[in-house]
Coordinates of C-alpha atoms and ligand atoms in Angstrom, one line a residue:
M1 CA 93.5 -98.9 -23.3
N2 CA 89.9 -99.5 -24.6
S3 CA 89.0 -98.3 -28.0
R4 CA 90.1 -94.8 -27.6
R5 CA 91.7 -93.1 -30.6
I6 CA 92.9 -95.8 -32.7
F7 CA 91.3 -92.4 -32.3
L8 CA 79.5 -61.9 -29.2
Q9 CA 77.7 -61.4 -28.6
K10 CA 77.0 -60.6 -25.0
A11 CA 74.9 -63.2 -23.3
S12 CA 71.3 -62.4 -23.5
A13 CA 69.6 -60.9 -20.4
S14 CA 67.8 -64.2 -19.8
A15 CA 70.9 -66.2 -19.7
V16 CA 71.7 -68.3 -16.7
A17 CA 74.8 -66.8 -15.1
I18 CA 77.7 -68.9 -13.7
S19 CA 79.7 -66.8 -11.3
I20 CA 83.4 -67.5 -11.4
P21 CA 84.9 -65.0 -8.9
Y22 CA 88.2 -67.0 -8.8
L23 CA 88.7 -67.2 -12.5
P24 CA 92.0 -65.4 -13.0
S25 CA 92.5 -62.8 -15.7
F26 CA 94.3 -63.9 -18.9
S27 CA 97.0 -61.2 -18.7
K28 CA 100.4 -62.8 -19.0
P29 CA 102.2 -62.1 -22.3
F30 CA 103.1 -65.2 -24.2
S31 CA 106.7 -65.8 -24.9
R32 CA 107.4 -68.9 -27.0
I33 CA 109.1 -71.6 -25.0
E34 CA 111.6 -72.7 -27.7
E35 CA 112.9 -69.1 -28.0
Q36 CA 113.9 -68.9 -24.4
P37 CA 117.3 -70.0 -23.4
T38 CA 117.5 -73.1 -21.2
Q39 CA 119.0 -72.0 -17.9
S40 CA 119.9 -75.4 -16.6
D41 CA 120.2 -79.0 -17.6
K42 CA 118.6 -80.1 -14.4
V43 CA 116.7 -83.3 -14.8
L44 CA 113.1 -83.5 -13.4
R45 CA 112.9 -86.7 -11.4
V46 CA 109.3 -87.9 -11.7
A47 CA 107.2 -90.6 -9.9
I48 CA 104.2 -91.8 -11.8
M49 CA 101.0 -92.4 -9.8
G50 CA 98.7 -94.8 -11.6
L51 CA 100.5 -97.4 -13.7
G52 CA 97.7 -97.8 -16.3
S53 CA 97.4 -97.3 -20.0
Y54 CA 98.4 -93.6 -20.2
G55 CA 100.9 -93.9 -17.4
S56 CA 102.7 -96.6 -19.5
R57 CA 102.8 -94.2 -22.5
V58 CA 104.2 -91.4 -20.4
A59 CA 106.9 -93.7 -18.9
Q60 CA 107.9 -94.9 -22.4
A61 CA 108.0 -91.3 -23.6
M62 CA 110.3 -90.3 -20.7
E63 CA 112.9 -92.8 -22.0
D64 CA 113.6 -90.3 -24.8
S65 CA 113.4 -87.2 -22.6
K66 CA 116.5 -85.2 -22.0
R67 CA 115.1 -83.3 -19.0
A68 CA 112.7 -85.7 -17.3
K69 CA 113.4 -89.2 -15.9
L70 CA 111.1 -91.8 -14.3
V71 CA 112.5 -92.5 -10.8
G72 CA 109.5 -93.5 -8.7
L73 CA 106.2 -95.4 -8.8
I74 CA 102.9 -95.1 -6.8
S75 CA 100.5 -97.9 -7.4
G76 CA 98.0 -100.1 -5.6
T77 CA 99.0 -103.2 -7.5
P78 CA 102.3 -104.8 -6.2
S79 CA 102.6 -107.1 -9.3
K80 CA 102.7 -104.0 -11.6
V81 CA 105.3 -102.3 -9.4
E82 CA 107.5 -105.4 -9.8
V83 CA 107.3 -105.3 -13.6
W84 CA 107.9 -101.5 -13.8
K85 CA 110.7 -101.6 -11.2
E86 CA 112.6 -104.1 -13.4
K87 CA 111.8 -102.3 -16.7
Y88 CA 112.8 -98.9 -15.5
S89 CA 115.4 -99.7 -12.9
I90 CA 113.5 -98.1 -10.0
P91 CA 114.9 -98.6 -6.5
D92 CA 112.6 -100.0 -3.8
K93 CA 112.9 -96.9 -1.8
N94 CA 111.1 -94.9 -4.5
C95 CA 108.1 -97.2 -4.6
Y96 CA 104.9 -96.3 -2.8
N97 CA 101.2 -97.3 -2.6
Y98 CA 98.1 -95.1 -2.3
E99 CA 98.2 -95.4 1.5
N100 CA 101.8 -94.5 2.2
F101 CA 102.8 -92.1 -0.5
D102 CA 102.7 -89.0 1.8
A103 CA 106.1 -90.3 2.9
I104 CA 107.4 -89.1 -0.4
K105 CA 108.0 -85.8 1.5
D106 CA 111.1 -87.4 3.0
N107 CA 112.5 -88.6 -0.3
P108 CA 115.0 -86.1 -1.7
D109 CA 115.3 -88.1 -5.0
I110 CA 111.8 -87.3 -6.3
D111 CA 111.0 -83.8 -7.6
A112 CA 107.5 -84.3 -9.0
V113 CA 104.6 -86.7 -9.1
Y114 CA 102.6 -87.2 -12.3
V115 CA 99.0 -88.2 -11.3
I116 CA 97.6 -90.5 -14.0
T117 CA 94.6 -92.1 -12.2
P118 CA 90.8 -91.9 -12.8
N119 CA 89.6 -88.3 -12.9
A120 CA 87.7 -88.3 -9.6
L121 CA 90.9 -89.2 -7.7
H122 CA 93.0 -86.4 -9.1
K123 CA 92.0 -83.7 -6.5
E124 CA 92.7 -85.6 -3.3
Q125 CA 95.9 -87.2 -4.7
S126 CA 97.3 -84.0 -6.1
I127 CA 96.7 -82.1 -2.9
R128 CA 98.5 -84.9 -0.9
V129 CA 101.4 -84.6 -3.3
A130 CA 101.5 -80.8 -2.9
Q131 CA 101.4 -81.2 0.9
A132 CA 104.3 -83.5 0.6
G133 CA 106.2 -80.6 -1.0
K134 CA 106.5 -82.2 -4.5
H135 CA 105.5 -80.5 -7.8
V136 CA 102.3 -81.9 -9.2
I137 CA 101.7 -82.8 -12.8
C138 CA 98.1 -83.9 -13.2
E139 CA 96.3 -85.5 -16.1
K140 CA 93.2 -83.9 -17.7
P141 CA 90.6 -83.4 -16.7
M142 CA 92.4 -82.0 -13.6
A143 CA 89.3 -82.6 -11.5
I144 CA 85.6 -83.3 -11.9
N145 CA 84.4 -79.7 -11.4
A146 CA 85.7 -76.2 -11.0
A147 CA 85.3 -76.1 -7.2
E148 CA 87.7 -79.1 -6.9
A149 CA 90.1 -77.6 -9.5
K150 CA 90.2 -74.4 -7.5
E151 CA 91.0 -76.3 -4.3
M152 CA 94.0 -77.9 -6.1
V153 CA 95.3 -74.6 -7.4
D154 CA 95.0 -73.1 -3.9
A155 CA 96.7 -76.1 -2.2
C156 CA 99.6 -76.0 -4.6
D157 CA 100.0 -72.2 -4.1
R158 CA 100.0 -72.7 -0.4
A159 CA 102.6 -75.5 -0.6
G160 CA 104.8 -73.4 -3.0
V161 CA 104.8 -76.1 -5.6
K162 CA 103.9 -76.0 -9.3
L163 CA 100.7 -77.5 -10.6
L164 CA 100.9 -78.5 -14.3
I165 CA 98.1 -80.2 -16.3
G166 CA 99.0 -82.8 -18.9
Y167 CA 97.9 -80.7 -21.9
R168 CA 100.3 -82.3 -24.3
M169 CA 98.8 -80.5 -27.4
H170 CA 100.2 -77.2 -25.9
F171 CA 103.7 -78.3 -26.9
E172 CA 102.8 -80.0 -30.3
A173 CA 104.7 -78.3 -33.2
N174 CA 101.8 -78.1 -35.8
T175 CA 99.5 -76.8 -33.1
L176 CA 102.0 -74.1 -32.1
K177 CA 102.5 -73.2 -35.7
V178 CA 98.8 -72.5 -36.2
V179 CA 98.6 -70.5 -32.9
K180 CA 101.6 -68.5 -34.0
M181 CA 100.1 -67.8 -37.5
R182 CA 96.8 -66.8 -35.8
K183 CA 98.7 -64.4 -33.5
A184 CA 100.6 -62.9 -36.5
G185 CA 97.2 -62.2 -38.2
E186 CA 97.7 -64.6 -41.0
F187 CA 94.1 -65.8 -40.8
G188 CA 92.7 -62.2 -40.4
T189 CA 90.0 -61.6 -37.9
I190 CA 89.0 -65.0 -36.4
K191 CA 85.3 -65.7 -36.8
F192 CA 84.6 -69.3 -36.2
F193 CA 86.0 -72.5 -34.6
Q194 CA 84.7 -76.0 -35.0
G195 CA 85.9 -78.9 -32.7
L196 CA 84.9 -82.5 -33.1
S197 CA 86.2 -84.8 -30.4
G198 CA 85.0 -88.4 -30.0
F199 CA 85.6 -92.1 -30.0
M200 CA 83.5 -95.2 -29.6
I201 CA 84.0 -96.4 -26.0
G202 CA 84.2 -100.2 -25.4
D203 CA 84.0 -102.1 -22.1
P204 CA 80.9 -101.0 -20.2
T205 CA 82.5 -101.9 -16.9
Q206 CA 85.5 -99.5 -17.2
W207 CA 85.9 -96.6 -14.8
R208 CA 85.3 -94.1 -17.6
L209 CA 81.6 -95.2 -17.5
N210 CA 81.4 -95.1 -13.7
P211 CA 80.4 -91.5 -12.6
A212 CA 81.9 -91.9 -9.2
L213 CA 85.4 -92.3 -10.8
S214 CA 85.0 -90.3 -14.0
G215 CA 82.8 -87.4 -12.9
G216 CA 81.2 -87.5 -16.4
G217 CA 81.3 -89.2 -19.7
A218 CA 82.7 -88.1 -23.1
M219 CA 82.9 -84.4 -22.1
M220 CA 85.4 -85.0 -19.2
D221 CA 87.4 -87.4 -21.3
I222 CA 87.5 -86.3 -24.9
G223 CA 85.2 -83.3 -25.3
I224 CA 87.6 -81.3 -23.1
Y225 CA 90.0 -81.3 -26.1
S226 CA 87.4 -79.2 -28.1
I227 CA 86.9 -76.8 -25.2
N228 CA 90.6 -76.4 -24.6
G229 CA 91.3 -76.2 -28.4
A230 CA 88.7 -73.6 -28.9
R231 CA 90.5 -71.4 -26.4
Y232 CA 94.0 -71.8 -27.7
M233 CA 93.0 -71.7 -31.4
T234 CA 91.0 -68.5 -31.0
G235 CA 93.1 -67.0 -28.2
E236 CA 89.9 -65.9 -26.4
E237 CA 87.9 -67.0 -23.4
P238 CA 84.2 -67.9 -23.9
I239 CA 81.6 -65.7 -22.3
W240 CA 78.6 -67.9 -22.9
V241 CA 77.7 -71.5 -23.7
T242 CA 74.7 -73.4 -25.0
A243 CA 74.6 -77.2 -25.1
Q244 CA 72.3 -80.1 -26.1
E245 CA 72.6 -83.7 -25.1
V246 CA 71.7 -86.9 -27.1
K247 CA 71.6 -90.3 -25.4
T248 CA 71.0 -93.3 -27.5
D249 CA 72.0 -95.9 -24.9
P250 CA 70.9 -95.0 -21.4
V251 CA 72.1 -98.3 -20.0
K252 CA 75.7 -97.9 -21.0
F253 CA 75.6 -94.1 -20.5
K254 CA 73.8 -94.0 -17.2
E255 CA 72.9 -90.9 -15.2
G256 CA 76.0 -88.7 -14.8
I257 CA 77.7 -90.2 -17.9
D258 CA 77.2 -88.1 -21.1
E259 CA 77.2 -89.9 -24.4
T260 CA 77.0 -87.1 -26.9
I261 CA 76.8 -83.4 -26.3
T262 CA 76.9 -80.7 -28.9
F263 CA 77.8 -77.3 -27.6
Q264 CA 78.3 -73.8 -28.7
M265 CA 80.5 -71.0 -27.2
G266 CA 80.6 -67.3 -27.8
F267 CA 83.7 -65.2 -27.3
P268 CA 84.2 -61.5 -26.6
S269 CA 85.2 -60.5 -30.1
G270 CA 82.2 -62.2 -31.7
V271 CA 83.9 -65.5 -32.5
I272 CA 81.6 -68.4 -32.2
A273 CA 82.5 -72.1 -31.7
S274 CA 80.5 -75.1 -32.5
C275 CA 81.7 -78.4 -31.0
L276 CA 80.8 -82.1 -30.6
S277 CA 81.8 -84.4 -27.8
T278 CA 80.9 -88.1 -28.0
Y279 CA 81.6 -91.6 -26.9
S280 CA 79.5 -93.1 -29.8
M281 CA 81.4 -92.1 -33.0
N282 CA 84.8 -93.0 -34.3
N283 CA 87.1 -90.9 -36.4
L284 CA 86.1 -87.7 -34.7
D285 CA 89.3 -85.7 -34.1
K286 CA 89.0 -82.5 -36.1
F287 CA 89.6 -78.7 -35.6
F288 CA 88.7 -76.0 -38.1
L289 CA 89.5 -72.3 -37.6
N290 CA 88.2 -69.7 -39.9
G291 CA 89.2 -66.1 -40.2
T292 CA 88.5 -63.2 -42.6
K293 CA 91.8 -63.9 -44.5
G294 CA 92.3 -67.6 -44.1
F295 CA 91.8 -70.9 -42.3
A296 CA 93.4 -73.8 -40.5
E297 CA 92.1 -77.3 -40.5
M298 CA 93.6 -80.2 -38.5
Q299 CA 92.7 -83.8 -38.7
P300 CA 93.8 -85.5 -36.5
S301 CA 94.0 -82.5 -34.3
T302 CA 94.5 -84.0 -30.8
G303 CA 95.3 -87.7 -31.2
Y304 CA 98.7 -89.1 -30.5
G305 CA 99.9 -88.0 -33.9
P306 CA 101.2 -87.3 -36.3
I307 CA 98.9 -84.3 -36.3
K308 CA 98.0 -83.5 -39.9
G309 CA 96.4 -80.5 -41.5
R310 CA 96.7 -77.5 -43.7
T311 CA 96.1 -73.8 -43.7
N312 CA 95.4 -71.4 -46.6
H313 CA 99.2 -71.1 -46.9
G314 CA 99.8 -74.8 -47.3
P315 CA 100.3 -78.1 -45.4
L316 CA 101.1 -78.3 -41.7
D317 CA 104.3 -80.4 -41.9
E318 CA 106.2 -79.8 -38.7
P319 CA 108.0 -83.0 -37.6
H320 CA 106.3 -85.4 -35.3
I321 CA 107.9 -86.1 -32.0
M322 CA 106.1 -88.3 -29.4
H323 CA 103.9 -85.7 -27.6
Q324 CA 104.6 -86.9 -24.1
T325 CA 108.4 -86.7 -24.6
V326 CA 108.2 -83.0 -25.7
Q327 CA 105.7 -82.3 -22.9
M328 CA 108.0 -83.7 -20.2
D329 CA 111.1 -81.9 -21.5
Q330 CA 109.2 -78.6 -21.6
M331 CA 107.6 -79.2 -18.2
A332 CA 111.1 -79.6 -16.7
R333 CA 112.0 -76.2 -18.2
I334 CA 108.8 -74.7 -16.7
I335 CA 109.6 -76.1 -13.3
F336 CA 113.3 -75.6 -13.1
D337 CA 114.1 -72.7 -15.5
G338 CA 110.9 -70.6 -15.0
V339 CA 110.1 -70.5 -18.7
E340 CA 106.6 -69.6 -19.8
P341 CA 105.0 -71.9 -22.4
E342 CA 103.3 -70.4 -25.5
I343 CA 100.0 -71.9 -24.3
P344 CA 99.8 -72.2 -20.5
V345 CA 99.6 -75.6 -18.8
D346 CA 99.3 -74.5 -15.2
G347 CA 96.5 -75.3 -12.8
R348 CA 94.7 -72.0 -13.6
E349 CA 94.6 -73.0 -17.2
G350 CA 93.0 -76.4 -16.2
L351 CA 90.5 -74.6 -14.0
K352 CA 89.3 -72.5 -16.9
D353 CA 88.3 -75.7 -18.7
M354 CA 86.6 -77.0 -15.6
V355 CA 84.5 -73.8 -15.3
I356 CA 83.4 -74.3 -18.9
I357 CA 82.5 -78.0 -18.4
D358 CA 80.4 -77.0 -15.4
A359 CA 78.6 -74.4 -17.6
I360 CA 78.0 -76.9 -20.4
F361 CA 76.5 -79.4 -18.0
K362 CA 74.3 -76.6 -16.6
A363 CA 73.2 -75.6 -20.1
V364 CA 72.3 -79.2 -20.9
K365 CA 70.2 -79.4 -17.7
T366 CA 68.4 -76.1 -18.0
G367 CA 68.2 -75.8 -21.8
E368 CA 69.4 -72.2 -21.3
K369 CA 72.3 -70.1 -22.4
V370 CA 74.8 -70.0 -19.6
S371 CA 76.9 -66.9 -19.1
L372 CA 80.5 -67.1 -18.0
G373 CA 82.0 -64.4 -16.0
Ligands
NAD401 P1 93.7 -96.6 -17.0 O1 92.4 -97.3 -16.5 O2 94.4 -97.3 -18.1 O3 94.7 -96.4 -15.8 C1 94.2 -95.9 -14.6 C2 95.2 -96.3 -13.5 O4 94.7 -95.9 -12.2 C3 95.3 -97.9 -13.4 O5 96.6 -98.2 -13.2 C4 94.5 -98.2 -12.1 O6 95.0 -99.3 -11.5 C5 94.7 -96.9 -11.3 N1 93.7 -96.7 -10.2 C6 94.0 -96.3 -9.0 N2 92.9 -96.2 -8.3 C7 91.9 -96.7 -9.0 C8 90.5 -96.9 -8.8 N3 90.0 -96.6 -7.6 N4 89.8 -97.4 -9.8 C9 90.3 -97.6 -11.0 N5 91.6 -97.5 -11.3 C10 92.4 -97.0 -10.3 O7 93.2 -95.1 -17.4 P2 94.1 -94.2 -18.3 O8 93.6 -94.2 -19.7 O9 95.5 -94.4 -18.1 O10 93.6 -92.7 -17.8 C11 94.1 -92.2 -16.6 C12 94.1 -90.7 -16.6 O11 94.8 -90.2 -17.7 C13 92.6 -90.1 -16.8 O12 92.5 -88.9 -16.1 C14 92.6 -89.8 -18.3 O13 91.7 -88.7 -18.6 C15 94.0 -89.4 -18.6 N6 94.5 -89.6 -20.0 C16 95.1 -88.6 -20.6 C17 95.4 -88.8 -21.9 C18 96.2 -87.7 -22.7 O14 96.4 -87.8 -23.9 N7 96.6 -86.6 -22.0 C19 95.2 -90.0 -22.6 C20 94.6 -91.0 -21.9 C21 94.2 -90.8 -20.5

């Protein structure tokens, strides 16, 4: 892994409108996942697609998972498959490459495929997995724009399989504590959110800096945490965005790769968010939520943890468990037991972030306030 993370107002009449006819309403009541009884002990048998840096972390995390087990591999690199097969005792019959993985449909020993490849590949790969009748877990960003994300949601609906996005923070204990406190009114009326997400990217030849594979720069990769965080921390969906881009190195951060974007979002109640996404600053991993009666601050707020922070009531000191272990346990419960997570992780949730990213890019390009809705 490169250098990452060792890191209402109503829109004005002149605003540029982004139409999102397919954006679903946010109507489902939350019910906290830990409070729901586990209905089975069925283990989710997972194949990982993309044996890279994050795939390695997920595989390691599943070793401690009670409800998810790594049973299959999909990779274009035979030498990696050999090493992983040995390490995780994976049988040959559960190993595929990018050409033949559609045959997974005939493999009764695999329930789900976790897509952990470069962003621009997610759509096609996820749809092929769905068409093979397997549940899809896909890394963030789920796609490179909202239209692609919508295709994925539709394909999984049609195939009758679940589509879950790798939003590990949605299961993190301190994050859930803050969300619960906010819902209980402990911060009063929420007024403001600040999200700072960034790290200094290294190797200029990596796929993250190739727009054909990444679909964008820091925003797709790390800025998405501030977008997603603004939504779960405030509990609202933005109705407008404004954004400004700064590029100090146009060679490394070529056309289609954003280096630094500051963006603002407005929410229906009048909450405003002010956020920063960057590939050029280290130690940027901070959330701040302010309400009429209190506040929550988290730093680090979305790194691999432990997540640290405090509220006006005191420190956030929930125990740290490897995020990906908790995520995989809870995703098994979502898939097999039908439980609803406190903060959704389904494809429609991922689509909401993609709609906002499209709007931020449009706001950068036009210099105008972009309406959502
Ligand atoms: P990586 O470069 O370490 O791994 C990518 C893998 O995809 C490699 O094994 C590579 O061989 C494979 N691959 C398949 N086709 C490829 C192609 N055409 N070009 C390049 N590589 C190809 O990247 P990563 O850090 O593991 O990121 C993978 C995905 O996981 C990204 O979508 C990223 O946003 C996401 N991610 C999520 C988190 C998180 O905390 N949720 C953290 C890191 C990465």
